[in-house]
Each structure stands twice: as structure tokens, then as C-alpha cells.
Coordinates of C-alpha atoms and ligand atoms in Angstrom, one line a residue:
M1 CA 2.0 10.1 17.4
S2 CA 1.9 6.3 18.2
I3 CA 3.4 2.8 16.3
M4 CA 0.6 0.6 15.8
E5 CA 0.2 -3.0 15.6
I6 CA 0.5 -4.9 12.1
I7 CA -1.7 -7.6 11.8
K8 CA -0.8 -10.4 9.8
V9 CA -2.0 -13.5 8.1
P10 CA -4.6 -15.1 8.6
N11 CA -6.1 -12.3 10.6
P12 CA -10.0 -12.4 9.5
F13 CA -10.0 -8.9 9.8
L14 CA -7.3 -8.5 6.5
K15 CA -10.3 -9.6 4.6
I16 CA -13.2 -6.6 5.3
T17 CA -13.9 -4.4 3.3
A18 CA -13.8 -1.3 5.0
K19 CA -16.4 1.6 5.3
L20 CA -16.2 4.9 3.9
V21 CA -14.7 8.1 5.8
V22 CA -17.8 10.3 6.3
D23 CA -15.7 13.0 8.5
V24 CA -12.7 14.4 8.1
N25 CA -12.1 15.0 11.4
K26 CA -9.3 15.1 13.9
N27 CA -9.4 11.3 14.7
I28 CA -9.4 10.9 11.1
L29 CA -5.7 12.9 11.1
T30 CA -4.2 11.1 14.2
I31 CA -5.0 7.5 12.5
L32 CA -3.0 8.7 9.1
D33 CA -0.2 10.4 11.7
D34 CA 0.0 6.8 13.1
M35 CA 0.0 5.2 9.8
L36 CA 2.7 6.9 8.3
E37 CA 4.8 6.3 11.7
T38 CA 3.6 2.7 11.9
M39 CA 4.6 2.4 8.3
Y40 CA 8.0 3.8 8.4
H41 CA 8.7 2.2 11.3
A42 CA 7.9 -1.7 9.6
N43 CA 10.1 0.0 6.3
G44 CA 7.2 -0.4 4.4
I45 CA 5.9 1.7 1.4
G46 CA 2.8 1.5 2.1
L47 CA -0.4 0.7 4.8
A48 CA -4.0 0.7 4.9
A49 CA -5.9 1.1 7.8
T50 CA -7.5 -2.5 7.6
Q51 CA -3.8 -3.5 8.5
I52 CA -3.5 -1.9 11.7
S53 CA -7.2 -2.9 12.6
I54 CA -9.3 0.0 12.1
D55 CA -12.3 -0.1 9.9
K56 CA -11.8 3.3 7.3
R57 CA -10.5 3.8 4.0
L58 CA -7.8 5.3 4.8
I59 CA -3.8 4.8 3.2
V60 CA -0.4 6.3 3.1
M61 CA 2.2 5.7 1.4
D62 CA 5.8 6.9 0.5
C63 CA 7.0 6.4 -2.5
G64 CA 9.9 8.9 -3.0
K65 CA 9.6 12.1 -4.4
N66 CA 11.6 11.4 -7.6
N67 CA 8.0 9.2 -8.9
F68 CA 6.7 12.1 -10.2
E69 CA 9.8 12.9 -12.3
P70 CA 9.6 8.9 -13.9
K71 CA 11.6 10.8 -17.0
D72 CA 14.8 11.8 -15.2
I73 CA 15.6 8.0 -14.4
S74 CA 15.1 4.4 -15.2
E75 CA 13.5 2.6 -13.9
E76 CA 16.0 0.2 -12.5
E77 CA 18.2 3.4 -11.0
Y78 CA 14.6 4.7 -9.5
N79 CA 14.1 0.7 -7.9
E80 CA 17.9 0.6 -6.5
K81 CA 17.3 3.8 -4.7
I82 CA 14.5 2.7 -3.6
K83 CA 15.9 -0.1 -2.1
S84 CA 18.7 1.9 -0.7
K85 CA 16.5 4.7 0.2
K86 CA 18.1 7.4 -1.2
L87 CA 14.5 8.9 -2.0
E88 CA 13.5 12.2 -0.7
P89 CA 10.4 11.4 1.3
F90 CA 7.5 11.9 0.1
P91 CA 4.5 10.6 1.9
I92 CA 1.0 10.7 0.3
K93 CA -2.4 10.1 2.8
M94 CA -5.7 9.3 0.8
I95 CA -8.8 9.6 2.9
N96 CA -11.9 7.4 0.5
P97 CA -9.6 6.8 -2.0
E98 CA -11.2 5.9 -5.6
I99 CA -9.1 4.5 -8.9
I100 CA -11.2 6.2 -12.0
S101 CA -8.9 4.8 -14.6
F102 CA -6.4 2.7 -15.7
G103 CA -3.5 3.0 -18.6
K104 CA -3.6 0.0 -21.0
N105 CA -0.1 -1.5 -19.9
I106 CA 0.2 -4.2 -18.0
E107 CA 3.3 -4.4 -15.6
E108 CA 4.8 -7.3 -13.4
R109 CA 6.4 -6.3 -9.9
E110 CA 7.5 -8.0 -7.1
E111 CA 5.4 -7.4 -3.7
G112 CA 5.4 -7.5 -0.5
C113 CA 3.5 -7.1 2.3
L114 CA 3.9 -6.0 5.5
S115 CA 0.8 -8.3 7.0
I116 CA 2.6 -11.4 5.0
P117 CA 6.3 -10.3 5.7
G118 CA 9.2 -12.3 4.5
Y119 CA 7.3 -13.4 1.4
N120 CA 7.7 -11.4 -2.2
A121 CA 5.8 -12.9 -5.6
N122 CA 5.6 -10.7 -9.1
V123 CA 2.0 -9.2 -9.5
K124 CA 0.9 -8.0 -12.7
R125 CA -1.1 -4.7 -12.5
P126 CA -2.0 -1.9 -14.4
S127 CA 1.1 0.3 -14.9
S128 CA -0.4 3.1 -14.9
L129 CA -3.7 5.3 -13.3
K130 CA -5.5 8.2 -12.2
V131 CA -6.7 8.4 -8.4
S132 CA -8.9 10.2 -6.8
Y133 CA -8.6 10.6 -2.4
I134 CA -10.0 13.5 -0.2
D135 CA -6.5 15.4 1.3
E136 CA -5.9 15.5 5.0
N137 CA -7.2 19.4 4.2
K138 CA -10.5 17.7 3.1
K139 CA -9.9 18.8 -0.7
S140 CA -10.8 16.7 -3.7
V141 CA -7.8 15.8 -5.2
T142 CA -6.7 14.0 -8.6
L143 CA -3.3 12.3 -9.0
E144 CA -1.7 10.4 -12.1
A145 CA 0.7 8.0 -10.9
N146 CA 2.9 5.2 -12.5
G147 CA 5.6 3.0 -11.6
L148 CA 6.3 1.9 -8.6
L149 CA 3.7 4.2 -7.5
A150 CA 0.8 3.0 -9.1
T151 CA 1.4 -0.4 -7.8
C152 CA 1.5 0.6 -4.4
I153 CA -2.0 2.6 -4.7
Q154 CA -3.7 -0.3 -6.2
H155 CA -2.2 -2.8 -3.9
E156 CA -3.3 -0.6 -0.5
I157 CA -6.8 0.2 -2.1
D158 CA -6.8 -3.8 -2.4
H159 CA -6.1 -4.0 0.9
L160 CA -9.3 -2.1 1.8
N161 CA -11.9 -4.3 0.0
G162 CA -10.2 -7.4 2.1
I163 CA -7.9 -8.6 -1.1
L164 CA -3.5 -9.1 -1.1
F165 CA -1.2 -9.4 -3.8
I166 CA -1.7 -13.1 -3.2
D167 CA -5.1 -13.1 -4.2
H168 CA -3.1 -12.3 -7.8
I169 CA -1.6 -14.8 -8.2
S170 CA -1.7 -18.5 -8.8
K171 CA -3.7 -20.8 -6.6
L172 CA -0.5 -22.9 -6.0
K173 CA 1.4 -20.1 -5.4
K174 CA -0.4 -18.5 -3.0
E175 CA -1.1 -21.8 -0.5
I176 CA 2.6 -22.6 -0.7
I177 CA 2.8 -18.9 1.3
L178 CA 0.7 -18.7 2.9
K179 CA 1.1 -22.5 4.1
K180 CA 4.4 -20.8 5.1
A181 CA 3.7 -17.4 6.4
I182 CA 1.0 -19.0 8.5
K183 CA 3.3 -21.6 10.1
E184 CA 5.8 -19.3 10.5
Y185 CA 4.1 -16.4 12.6
T186 CA 1.8 -18.6 14.5
K187 CA 5.1 -20.5 16.0
N188 CA 5.7 -18.6 18.8
Ligands
NI201 NI1 0.1 -5.0 1.7

């Protein structure tokens, strides 16, 4: 496994629409492993292939194991655990992920992105969803997600369509973040 370079704004590759994976071969599995290693190394909870300059519909995430038992724990406790990394690791790899349906509720959550490090903003998104994808064993899987994982899935699939979390906030806030971030990243 290897750690890949995560591209940042304003890299134009972040705006591409990634291509469907047609064959789940060894190369794809290696990319997924590299993506997870790169994500953990950068202390992220999600990463899309386009962020490491790979034009394929692949995403990885780890929002912790307890996300699947949301009734056992309050939202605040859960967010605390995520921040302090007390959750059991629960890596998820998705090939050609596609959201099938959204729940009715909208939730606002603070988001960040490894391609815009150091900048966060509140984003409103559906709080639950159903997603289908191909897993690393070439099996078709349908997953129901809510809370942080649902946010993460939407954020990462957005990346595969050239969309960043700042595209979901006001134009003014977006421009402020972009201006500051680009200035900071291009300083050296
Ligand atoms: Ni991101």
C-alpha cells in the first residue's frame, strides 16, 4: 500500500466527473487500499478517487463502527467519539456508488474536506439515504445510512461528480473560503 498525494483547490481535476469502473480487477483493489491508507494518514473520514487524481468512481470512508447502531448513542456523544477517535475502525470501500433514495429530513452538519484543508462550513443535506454500490468482492450491496455516514457518503459521491462541499453553501461564503484557501496553498 502507498500514500498518495491529495490534490487541493483550485486543481481542475477536482471538477471532473469520474468514470464508471467496468472491471473490478486487482488494480482497482490496490487503488482502494491506497485510498484508505491515504485517508487515515491525513486524518480524514472519507476520500474519493478524484482527490488522488484518479478518474474512477471509487470512494472510501471510515465513520466508525457505532454509526450502524445510532440508537445506542446520542448524536453529541457520537460526534465526540469521532473527534477523539474512540470509535472502532469501520472502513467502507465503494465502487460505482449510487444514491437510490433520500430520507425526508434535512440536517445541517459541519463539513470539511481533505482537498480544502483548514476550512469548514455548515452544509444542509438529507439526513438519511439508501446507497447501492459494488464491494471489493464484486458483490452488489445496498446500504441504509444516517447521521455522519449519510453526510460522508453524499460528500464523497459529490466529489465523483466534480462537486465540493463549498458548492452547497452561499456564493459569498464559498468565495471567501476559496480565496483564503487558494492563497494559503499557493504560498510556497
Ligand atoms: Ni472532500
